[in-house]
């Protein structure tokens, strides 16, 4: 059985929905279809993703401005899609009234309703797709994650999947016909809708693939494959036919946005292969994510770049007790709600990497104060607006040689490396540079390792 997930660009309008449904029906193994909310429509300059319009509506409502314009945009879009798919107008009308009802509840400040409102993007897409498939004579049905039991909880702003979810969803493997399942959200034990982070329909697809023990999880998007570097930064970057799960995990956490990093855990645990494919060009090879790669002919598989990093250096530590100092700094950071990673720790210096929107200037002064109180005269140096460059590959074995090549390539372009972590993970290495140098740096590394 194949679980296939279609992203927002694959469902952005009636024409794209038709394409996605044609792909689904081409292979009778495709039994579960997970859908995102409609994305930006091709050919409409400056168009907005459905979920973004819902987010703007929620903001307007919270600010007491009603969100009427956003709600109007949403209604028009739903009516147009239903019309273009030749579906009864009552379907769009029902969705619009559900959205208006939630918007009304949100106005009375029930914060949790925000998630329920955002989920309407996926619910609308799934209902339309299911109705369209039925109209085409196919045995398809919309399955509501609330009823199916996709159980989630939210702790410290993070959404986690409750373990019983997998057993609950397993029965979908035996459903007759096709299941159309909205992505991006589930339900708490108390029955409230909880969404994943942005792009979270990938996670829904992975959870379902794991729950029904699928043979394959297909992820349909709008690119022919994953590329070795962001095509916006490197034109003609090489396509990657195959990647290991851990390559994808580390690269997607640092800027490879094609696949949600949290979608990997469920498929890794069951060893379910993933195939990333292009709805607009189904004959292209795509990228396969596998547990073990068979064909490794480069040290580096991909170069990712992610912004909004900071580095913190604490120098001249008086105590000399490296382990204690580290734990102390970590507990201060944790109390301030900041997640950090040690880049380097020696007898008299500690270096941390922070990627956290919570690390504001106010938090930084607080941190400085607390560190001074503990370490006295230690020098504290913070650099902001940094970009993390990540080199990853299963073929990475001689870390020293790769580090030397990368540093030389960056130096040649006069790019200053603020910090480097040669063994960021078993298969990756990280450099922090100033964000203004990002494009130049990615290109320099790409030339060094791929050309
Ligand atoms: N609709 C959600 C978003 O735009 C989730 C998704 O598309 O996967 O982030």
Tab-separated table of C-alpha atoms and ligand atoms in Angstrom:
chain	number	residue	atom	x	y	z
A	1	UNK	CA	0.000	0.000	0.000
A	2	UNK	CA	1.147	3.541	-0.794
A	3	UNK	CA	0.350	6.585	1.307
A	4	UNK	CA	0.633	9.658	-0.876
A	5	UNK	CA	0.729	13.194	0.372
A	6	UNK	CA	0.063	16.118	-1.932
A	7	UNK	CA	1.456	19.510	-0.965
A	8	UNK	CA	-0.259	22.875	-1.318
A	9	UNK	CA	1.122	23.618	-4.788
A	10	UNK	CA	-0.305	20.281	-5.989
A	11	UNK	CA	-3.799	21.367	-4.883
A	12	UNK	CA	-3.726	25.093	-5.417
A	13	UNK	CA	-6.701	25.197	-7.792
A	14	UNK	CA	-9.102	22.940	-9.683
A	15	UNK	CA	-6.571	22.138	-12.423
A	16	UNK	CA	-3.974	21.038	-9.878
A	17	UNK	CA	-6.553	18.988	-7.950
A	18	UNK	CA	-7.437	17.176	-11.180
A	19	UNK	CA	-3.746	16.412	-11.751
A	20	UNK	CA	-3.287	15.111	-8.215
A	21	UNK	CA	-6.388	12.911	-8.481
A	22	UNK	CA	-5.229	11.526	-11.832
A	23	UNK	CA	-1.902	10.559	-10.241
A	24	UNK	CA	-3.703	8.938	-7.327
A	25	UNK	CA	-5.913	6.838	-9.599
A	26	UNK	CA	-3.035	5.735	-11.818
A	27	UNK	CA	-1.822	3.215	-9.257
A	28	UNK	CA	-4.304	1.107	-7.318
A	29	UNK	CA	-1.780	0.764	-4.475
A	30	UNK	CA	-2.359	4.431	-3.636
A	31	UNK	CA	-5.004	3.994	-0.978
A	32	UNK	CA	-4.480	6.885	1.404
A	33	UNK	CA	-4.219	10.438	0.146
A	34	UNK	CA	-3.087	13.128	2.575
A	35	UNK	CA	-3.732	16.687	1.498
A	36	UNK	CA	-2.308	20.086	2.397
A	37	UNK	CA	-4.249	23.316	2.199
A	38	UNK	CA	-4.209	24.934	-1.259
A	39	UNK	CA	-0.942	26.748	-1.958
A	40	UNK	CA	-0.164	29.703	-4.209
A	41	UNK	CA	-1.900	29.453	-7.563
A	42	UNK	CA	0.265	29.294	-10.655
A	43	UNK	CA	-0.202	32.296	-12.860
A	44	UNK	CA	-1.611	34.549	-10.129
A	45	UNK	CA	1.025	37.143	-9.348
A	46	UNK	CA	1.444	37.718	-5.603
A	47	UNK	CA	-1.053	34.991	-4.667
A	48	UNK	CA	-1.223	33.879	-1.023
A	49	UNK	CA	-1.332	30.364	0.414
A	50	UNK	CA	-4.717	29.451	1.887
A	51	UNK	CA	-3.183	28.846	5.338
A	52	UNK	CA	-1.515	32.272	5.249
A	53	UNK	CA	-4.869	33.926	4.535
A	54	UNK	CA	-6.347	32.047	7.494
A	55	UNK	CA	-3.428	33.219	9.666
A	56	UNK	CA	-3.965	36.836	8.568
A	57	UNK	CA	-7.681	36.483	9.277
A	58	UNK	CA	-6.949	35.206	12.782
A	59	UNK	CA	-4.540	38.116	13.389
A	60	UNK	CA	-7.101	40.637	12.239
A	61	UNK	CA	-9.769	39.089	14.423
A	62	UNK	CA	-7.457	39.066	17.460
A	63	UNK	CA	-6.616	42.704	16.811
A	64	UNK	CA	-10.325	43.501	16.869
A	65	UNK	CA	-10.450	44.406	13.165
A	66	UNK	CA	-12.739	41.577	12.144
A	67	UNK	CA	-10.767	40.014	9.271
A	68	UNK	CA	-13.662	40.553	6.852
A	69	UNK	CA	-11.390	41.038	3.839
A	70	UNK	CA	-9.473	37.796	4.491
A	71	UNK	CA	-12.709	35.863	5.058
A	72	UNK	CA	-14.010	37.219	1.760
A	73	UNK	CA	-10.839	36.056	-0.060
A	74	UNK	CA	-11.279	32.599	1.465
A	75	UNK	CA	-14.964	32.359	0.459
A	76	UNK	CA	-14.247	33.438	-3.109
A	77	UNK	CA	-11.488	30.892	-3.440
A	78	UNK	CA	-13.625	28.034	-2.133
A	79	UNK	CA	-16.549	28.965	-4.375
A	80	UNK	CA	-14.304	29.180	-7.431
A	81	UNK	CA	-12.657	25.826	-6.780
A	82	UNK	CA	-16.010	24.090	-6.246
A	83	UNK	CA	-17.364	25.671	-9.425
A	84	UNK	CA	-14.290	24.706	-11.492
A	85	UNK	CA	-14.478	21.122	-10.235
A	86	UNK	CA	-18.208	21.066	-11.068
A	87	UNK	CA	-19.065	20.299	-7.437
A	88	UNK	CA	-22.337	21.443	-5.856
A	89	UNK	CA	-22.139	24.988	-4.480
A	90	UNK	CA	-23.563	23.658	-1.207
A	91	UNK	CA	-20.150	22.101	-0.442
A	92	UNK	CA	-18.367	25.461	-0.604
A	93	UNK	CA	-21.230	27.080	1.310
A	94	UNK	CA	-20.934	24.515	4.128
A	95	UNK	CA	-17.164	25.066	4.406
A	96	UNK	CA	-17.572	28.844	4.376
A	97	UNK	CA	-20.150	28.755	7.147
A	98	UNK	CA	-17.887	26.488	9.251
A	99	UNK	CA	-15.013	28.941	8.777
A	100	UNK	CA	-17.218	31.912	9.681
A	101	UNK	CA	-18.429	30.125	12.778
A	102	UNK	CA	-14.847	29.496	13.944
A	103	UNK	CA	-13.919	33.094	13.141
A	104	UNK	CA	-16.828	34.191	15.341
A	105	UNK	CA	-15.620	32.017	18.208
A	106	UNK	CA	-12.115	33.369	17.777
A	107	UNK	CA	-13.450	36.892	18.139
A	108	UNK	CA	-14.544	35.962	21.633
A	109	UNK	CA	-10.872	35.138	22.262
A	110	UNK	CA	-10.893	31.384	22.535
A	111	UNK	CA	-7.234	31.017	21.613
A	112	UNK	CA	-7.468	27.294	20.813
A	113	UNK	CA	-9.979	28.102	18.111
A	114	UNK	CA	-7.074	29.549	16.124
A	115	UNK	CA	-5.768	26.034	15.439
A	116	UNK	CA	-9.258	24.899	14.445
A	117	UNK	CA	-9.513	27.828	12.031
A	118	UNK	CA	-6.085	27.077	10.500
A	119	UNK	CA	-7.036	23.417	10.052
A	120	UNK	CA	-9.893	24.528	7.777
A	121	UNK	CA	-7.399	24.898	4.899
A	122	UNK	CA	-6.677	21.166	4.939
A	123	UNK	CA	-10.281	20.226	5.770
A	124	UNK	CA	-11.556	22.257	2.804
A	125	UNK	CA	-9.012	20.712	0.429
A	126	UNK	CA	-9.767	17.169	1.629
A	127	UNK	CA	-13.537	17.612	1.382
A	128	UNK	CA	-13.256	19.005	-2.134
A	129	UNK	CA	-10.893	16.242	-3.252
A	130	UNK	CA	-13.102	13.503	-1.752
A	131	UNK	CA	-16.218	14.992	-3.394
A	132	UNK	CA	-14.407	15.278	-6.729
A	133	UNK	CA	-13.212	11.659	-6.600
A	134	UNK	CA	-16.735	10.493	-5.756
A	135	UNK	CA	-18.120	12.512	-8.646
A	136	UNK	CA	-15.626	10.736	-10.897
A	137	UNK	CA	-17.131	7.424	-9.754
A	138	UNK	CA	-14.421	6.478	-7.324
A	139	UNK	CA	-15.013	4.914	-3.918
A	140	UNK	CA	-13.370	7.641	-1.846
A	141	UNK	CA	-14.188	9.109	1.531
A	142	UNK	CA	-13.073	11.989	3.685
A	143	UNK	CA	-11.679	10.796	7.013
A	144	UNK	CA	-11.582	13.276	9.865
A	145	UNK	CA	-8.384	13.053	11.978
A	146	UNK	CA	-10.536	13.816	15.045
A	147	UNK	CA	-12.611	10.708	14.512
A	148	UNK	CA	-9.760	8.540	13.250
A	149	UNK	CA	-7.760	9.347	16.388
A	150	UNK	CA	-4.667	11.292	15.316
A	151	UNK	CA	-3.865	12.229	18.889
A	152	UNK	CA	-1.527	15.108	19.643
A	153	UNK	CA	-0.416	17.133	22.627
A	154	UNK	CA	1.301	20.487	22.852
A	155	UNK	CA	4.079	21.096	25.315
A	156	UNK	CA	6.327	24.192	25.418
A	157	UNK	CA	4.992	25.314	22.069
A	158	UNK	CA	5.905	22.010	20.397
A	159	UNK	CA	3.357	19.560	19.033
A	160	UNK	CA	4.011	15.912	19.806
A	161	UNK	CA	2.340	12.746	18.590
A	162	UNK	CA	0.798	10.584	21.302
A	163	UNK	CA	1.953	6.961	21.025
A	164	UNK	CA	-1.544	5.435	20.865
A	165	UNK	CA	-2.137	7.335	17.601
A	166	UNK	CA	-0.400	4.607	15.603
A	167	UNK	CA	-2.696	1.839	16.865
A	168	UNK	CA	-5.745	3.968	16.356
A	169	UNK	CA	-4.898	4.795	12.758
A	170	UNK	CA	-3.813	1.257	11.873
A	171	UNK	CA	-7.354	0.208	10.946
A	172	UNK	CA	-7.280	2.599	7.985
A	173	UNK	CA	-5.169	-0.061	6.269
A	174	UNK	CA	-8.339	-2.143	5.870
A	175	UNK	CA	-10.637	0.572	4.548
A	176	UNK	CA	-12.433	-0.156	1.327
A	177	UNK	CA	-11.628	2.383	-1.367
A	178	UNK	CA	-9.589	5.530	-0.989
A	179	UNK	CA	-9.153	7.519	2.204
A	180	UNK	CA	-8.748	11.287	1.812
A	181	UNK	CA	-7.167	12.602	4.977
A	182	UNK	CA	-6.461	16.266	5.777
A	183	UNK	CA	-2.885	16.914	6.897
A	184	UNK	CA	-1.414	19.390	9.387
A	185	UNK	CA	-3.587	18.727	12.435
A	186	UNK	CA	-4.854	16.233	14.961
A	187	UNK	CA	-6.770	16.346	18.184
A	188	UNK	CA	-5.880	16.479	21.867
A	189	UNK	CA	-7.202	13.924	24.372
A	190	UNK	CA	-9.653	16.648	25.381
A	191	UNK	CA	-10.943	16.898	21.812
A	192	UNK	CA	-9.370	20.225	20.785
A	193	UNK	CA	-7.722	20.634	17.396
A	194	UNK	CA	-3.937	21.004	17.509
A	195	UNK	CA	-1.867	21.849	14.441
A	196	UNK	CA	1.712	20.861	13.671
A	197	UNK	CA	4.253	23.530	12.739
A	198	UNK	CA	4.161	24.970	9.211
A	199	UNK	CA	4.490	22.383	6.467
A	200	UNK	CA	3.174	19.787	8.921
A	201	UNK	CA	1.082	17.802	6.433
A	202	UNK	CA	4.319	15.933	5.695
A	203	UNK	CA	4.164	14.711	9.293
A	204	UNK	CA	0.553	13.549	8.952
A	205	UNK	CA	1.545	11.552	5.869
A	206	UNK	CA	4.474	9.982	7.702
A	207	UNK	CA	2.341	9.091	10.732
A	208	UNK	CA	-0.253	7.422	8.515
A	209	UNK	CA	2.404	5.588	6.501
A	210	UNK	CA	3.851	4.246	9.761
A	211	UNK	CA	0.435	3.405	11.248
A	212	UNK	CA	-0.713	1.332	8.267
A	213	UNK	CA	2.802	-0.013	7.668
A	214	UNK	CA	2.799	1.260	4.090
A	215	UNK	CA	5.227	-0.073	1.506
A	216	UNK	CA	5.971	3.454	0.397
A	217	UNK	CA	5.292	7.040	1.403
A	218	UNK	CA	5.051	9.294	-1.648
A	219	UNK	CA	5.425	12.993	-1.116
A	220	UNK	CA	4.154	14.939	-4.130
A	221	UNK	CA	5.459	18.447	-4.494
A	222	UNK	CA	6.379	20.918	-7.255
A	223	UNK	CA	10.040	20.112	-7.835
A	224	UNK	CA	11.585	17.374	-9.933
A	225	UNK	CA	13.761	16.309	-7.019
A	226	UNK	CA	15.736	17.493	-4.056
A	227	UNK	CA	18.870	19.311	-5.207
A	228	UNK	CA	22.341	19.334	-3.678
A	229	UNK	CA	21.934	23.037	-2.878
A	230	UNK	CA	19.065	25.498	-2.913
A	231	UNK	CA	18.385	26.139	-6.651
A	232	UNK	CA	17.665	29.775	-5.742
A	233	UNK	CA	21.280	30.091	-4.649
A	234	UNK	CA	22.979	27.695	-7.070
A	235	UNK	CA	21.551	27.477	-10.561
A	236	UNK	CA	21.764	23.955	-12.022
A	237	UNK	CA	22.573	22.332	-8.686
A	238	UNK	CA	22.741	18.557	-9.153
A	239	UNK	CA	19.542	16.589	-8.501
A	240	UNK	CA	19.744	13.933	-5.801
A	241	UNK	CA	18.205	10.625	-6.806
A	242	UNK	CA	18.766	9.116	-3.377
A	243	UNK	CA	19.357	10.382	0.145
A	244	UNK	CA	19.614	8.606	3.460
A	245	UNK	CA	17.124	9.436	6.193
A	246	UNK	CA	19.825	10.978	8.305
A	247	UNK	CA	21.113	13.122	5.447
A	248	UNK	CA	17.609	14.445	4.945
A	249	UNK	CA	17.097	14.937	8.665
A	250	UNK	CA	20.120	17.135	9.154
A	251	UNK	CA	19.714	19.022	5.856
A	252	UNK	CA	15.988	19.648	6.304
A	253	UNK	CA	16.634	21.010	9.802
A	254	UNK	CA	18.991	23.549	8.218
A	255	UNK	CA	17.118	24.885	5.242
A	256	UNK	CA	16.153	22.044	2.868
A	257	UNK	CA	12.497	22.959	3.142
A	258	UNK	CA	11.146	20.355	0.729
A	259	UNK	CA	10.439	17.823	3.504
A	260	UNK	CA	9.519	18.550	7.132
A	261	UNK	CA	12.280	17.289	9.469
A	262	UNK	CA	9.692	15.973	11.967
A	263	UNK	CA	8.214	13.750	9.260
A	264	UNK	CA	11.263	11.508	9.318
A	265	UNK	CA	10.981	9.875	12.731
A	266	UNK	CA	7.755	7.914	12.033
A	267	UNK	CA	9.055	6.485	8.749
A	268	UNK	CA	12.540	5.775	10.087
A	269	UNK	CA	11.110	3.706	12.908
A	270	UNK	CA	9.250	1.444	10.504
A	271	UNK	CA	11.850	1.649	7.728
A	272	UNK	CA	9.306	2.947	5.214
A	273	UNK	CA	10.969	4.407	2.119
A	274	UNK	CA	9.929	7.884	1.002
A	275	UNK	CA	9.736	9.058	-2.589
A	276	UNK	CA	9.605	12.806	-3.235
A	277	UNK	CA	8.009	13.491	-6.620
A	278	UNK	CA	6.726	16.280	-8.838
A	279	UNK	CA	2.956	16.508	-9.467
A	280	UNK	CA	3.660	18.722	-12.483
A	281	UNK	CA	6.158	16.263	-13.940
A	282	UNK	CA	5.354	12.765	-12.665
A	283	UNK	CA	7.808	11.139	-15.063
A	284	UNK	CA	10.824	12.785	-13.425
A	285	UNK	CA	12.898	10.535	-11.218
A	286	UNK	CA	12.320	12.350	-7.930
A	287	UNK	CA	14.327	11.685	-4.790
A	288	UNK	CA	14.183	8.510	-2.737
A	289	UNK	CA	14.839	8.611	0.999
A	290	UNK	CA	16.155	5.310	2.253
A	291	UNK	CA	17.581	3.853	5.435
A	292	UNK	CA	20.831	2.777	3.764
A	293	UNK	CA	22.256	4.305	0.639
A	294	UNK	CA	23.729	1.955	-1.896
A	295	UNK	CA	25.434	4.301	-4.281
A	296	UNK	CA	27.705	6.847	-2.609
A	297	UNK	CA	30.173	8.538	-4.900
A	298	UNK	CA	30.675	11.882	-3.168
A	299	UNK	CA	31.788	12.893	0.287
A	300	UNK	CA	29.149	15.579	0.469
A	301	UNK	CA	25.532	15.008	-0.573
A	302	UNK	CA	24.075	18.417	0.128
A	303	UNK	CA	24.798	21.949	1.283
A	304	UNK	CA	22.100	23.641	3.326
A	305	UNK	CA	21.936	27.181	4.640
A	306	UNK	CA	19.706	28.534	7.394
A	307	UNK	CA	19.459	32.062	8.785
A	308	UNK	CA	18.801	33.546	12.216
A	309	UNK	CA	21.645	32.014	14.143
A	310	UNK	CA	23.704	33.596	16.911
A	311	UNK	CA	26.974	32.575	18.446
A	312	UNK	CA	27.956	33.094	22.079
A	313	UNK	CA	31.568	32.911	23.294
A	314	UNK	CA	32.464	32.976	26.937
A	315	UNK	CA	36.192	33.499	27.264
A	316	UNK	CA	38.652	33.556	30.126
A	317	UNK	CA	36.672	31.304	32.422
A	318	UNK	CA	38.258	31.454	35.838
A	319	UNK	CA	37.165	28.105	37.247
A	320	UNK	CA	38.780	25.647	34.832
A	321	UNK	CA	36.035	23.106	35.555
A	322	UNK	CA	34.835	22.644	32.016
A	323	UNK	CA	32.014	20.223	32.716
A	324	UNK	CA	30.586	22.270	35.588
A	325	UNK	CA	30.795	25.490	33.610
A	326	UNK	CA	28.983	23.905	30.718
A	327	UNK	CA	26.165	22.605	32.880
A	328	UNK	CA	25.855	25.956	34.612
A	329	UNK	CA	25.573	27.850	31.348
A	330	UNK	CA	23.088	25.323	30.011
A	331	UNK	CA	20.879	25.653	33.048
A	332	UNK	CA	20.937	29.462	32.763
A	333	UNK	CA	19.982	29.199	29.083
A	334	UNK	CA	17.253	26.683	29.844
A	335	UNK	CA	15.811	28.983	32.513
A	336	UNK	CA	15.745	31.745	29.937
A	337	UNK	CA	13.883	29.419	27.553
A	338	UNK	CA	16.782	29.209	25.085
A	339	UNK	CA	17.989	26.070	23.343
A	340	UNK	CA	21.679	26.043	22.561
A	341	UNK	CA	24.321	23.699	21.323
A	342	UNK	CA	27.966	23.605	22.352
A	343	UNK	CA	30.294	24.353	19.462
A	344	UNK	CA	33.493	24.232	21.397
A	345	UNK	CA	34.414	23.803	25.001
A	346	UNK	CA	37.895	24.051	26.388
A	347	UNK	CA	39.447	24.872	29.701
A	348	UNK	CA	39.015	28.596	29.484
A	349	UNK	CA	36.373	29.090	26.793
A	350	UNK	CA	32.895	27.929	25.970
A	351	UNK	CA	31.232	28.525	22.606
A	352	UNK	CA	27.545	28.046	21.922
A	353	UNK	CA	25.368	28.144	18.848
A	354	UNK	CA	21.842	29.413	19.284
A	355	UNK	CA	19.002	29.287	16.813
A	356	UNK	CA	16.039	30.536	18.609
A	357	UNK	CA	13.711	33.435	17.960
A	358	UNK	CA	13.394	33.696	21.751
A	359	UNK	CA	17.006	34.900	21.993
A	360	UNK	CA	16.116	38.598	21.948
A	361	UNK	CA	18.356	41.525	22.950
A	362	UNK	CA	16.583	41.603	26.322
A	363	UNK	CA	17.336	37.912	26.912
A	364	UNK	CA	20.904	38.522	25.788
A	365	UNK	CA	21.437	41.232	28.434
A	366	UNK	CA	19.882	38.977	31.016
A	367	UNK	CA	22.260	36.183	29.995
A	368	UNK	CA	25.268	38.514	30.140
A	369	UNK	CA	24.290	39.672	33.615
A	370	UNK	CA	23.838	36.147	34.951
A	371	UNK	CA	27.110	34.958	33.400
A	372	UNK	CA	28.968	37.901	34.917
A	373	UNK	CA	27.458	37.173	38.309
A	374	UNK	CA	28.817	33.620	38.116
A	375	UNK	CA	32.039	33.907	36.177
A	376	UNK	CA	33.098	37.396	37.183
A	377	UNK	CA	35.364	38.924	34.588
A	378	UNK	CA	34.824	36.392	31.817
A	379	UNK	CA	34.547	38.013	28.367
A	380	UNK	CA	31.247	37.430	26.634
A	381	UNK	CA	30.997	37.870	22.897
A	382	UNK	CA	27.698	37.529	21.051
A	383	UNK	CA	27.326	37.633	17.266
A	384	UNK	CA	23.908	37.837	15.695
A	385	UNK	CA	22.485	37.659	12.167
A	386	UNK	CA	24.531	34.629	11.287
A	387	UNK	CA	23.782	31.912	8.751
A	388	UNK	CA	24.547	28.269	9.406
A	389	UNK	CA	26.036	26.426	6.434
A	390	UNK	CA	25.725	22.717	6.709
A	391	UNK	CA	27.642	20.161	4.693
A	392	UNK	CA	26.243	16.661	4.984
A	393	UNK	CA	26.918	13.318	3.376
A	394	UNK	CA	27.113	9.626	4.170
A	395	UNK	CA	30.447	9.709	2.340
A	396	UNK	CA	31.965	12.097	4.875
A	397	UNK	CA	34.792	10.181	6.494
A	398	UNK	CA	37.938	12.294	6.477
A	399	UNK	CA	36.523	15.212	8.441
A	400	UNK	CA	39.898	16.967	8.633
A	401	UNK	CA	40.371	17.015	4.865
A	402	UNK	CA	36.810	18.181	4.162
A	403	UNK	CA	37.127	20.891	6.809
A	404	UNK	CA	40.365	22.139	5.274
A	405	UNK	CA	38.846	22.238	1.788
A	406	UNK	CA	35.724	24.041	2.982
A	407	UNK	CA	37.708	26.607	4.972
A	408	UNK	CA	40.029	27.249	2.012
A	409	UNK	CA	37.060	27.664	-0.356
A	410	UNK	CA	35.440	30.188	1.999
A	411	UNK	CA	38.691	32.003	2.649
A	412	UNK	CA	39.310	32.387	-1.058
A	413	UNK	CA	36.075	34.366	-1.224
A	414	UNK	CA	37.120	36.368	1.858
A	415	UNK	CA	34.262	34.951	3.881
A	416	UNK	CA	34.858	35.084	7.607
A	417	UNK	CA	33.853	31.980	9.520
A	418	UNK	CA	32.505	32.985	12.904
A	419	UNK	CA	32.468	29.445	14.263
A	420	UNK	CA	32.847	25.945	12.888
A	421	UNK	CA	31.685	22.595	14.216
A	422	UNK	CA	33.596	19.911	12.279
A	423	UNK	CA	31.572	17.052	13.787
A	424	UNK	CA	28.126	18.555	13.954
A	425	UNK	CA	26.783	15.030	13.558
A	426	UNK	CA	28.345	11.801	12.348
A	427	UNK	CA	27.724	12.858	8.759
A	428	UNK	CA	27.733	16.650	8.877
A	429	UNK	CA	29.804	19.733	9.541
A	430	UNK	CA	28.590	23.251	10.282
A	431	UNK	CA	29.962	26.769	9.738
A	432	UNK	CA	28.519	30.024	10.979
A	433	UNK	CA	29.054	32.978	8.674
A	434	UNK	CA	27.569	36.467	8.378
A	435	UNK	CA	24.213	36.265	6.664
A	436	UNK	CA	25.236	38.820	4.026
A	437	UNK	CA	27.769	36.272	2.709
A	438	UNK	CA	25.260	33.424	2.350
A	439	UNK	CA	24.927	33.292	-1.428
A	440	UNK	CA	28.658	33.683	-2.027
A	441	UNK	CA	29.459	31.040	0.587
A	442	UNK	CA	27.008	28.407	-0.676
A	443	UNK	CA	28.316	28.892	-4.203
A	444	UNK	CA	31.937	28.645	-3.076
A	445	UNK	CA	31.254	25.374	-1.228
A	446	UNK	CA	29.233	24.032	-4.115
A	447	UNK	CA	32.080	24.725	-6.545
A	448	UNK	CA	34.535	23.034	-4.196
A	449	UNK	CA	32.552	19.849	-3.623
A	450	UNK	CA	30.418	19.416	-6.730
A	451	UNK	CA	32.150	20.930	-9.740
B	1	LIG	N1	-1.079	24.235	5.256
B	1	LIG	C1	0.013	24.166	6.208
B	1	LIG	C2	1.057	25.205	5.856
B	1	LIG	O1	0.885	25.977	4.926
B	1	LIG	C3	0.573	22.802	6.335
B	1	LIG	C4	1.134	22.206	5.072
B	1	LIG	O2	0.931	22.751	3.985
B	1	LIG	O3	1.777	21.162	5.156
B	1	LIG	O4	2.056	25.275	6.523
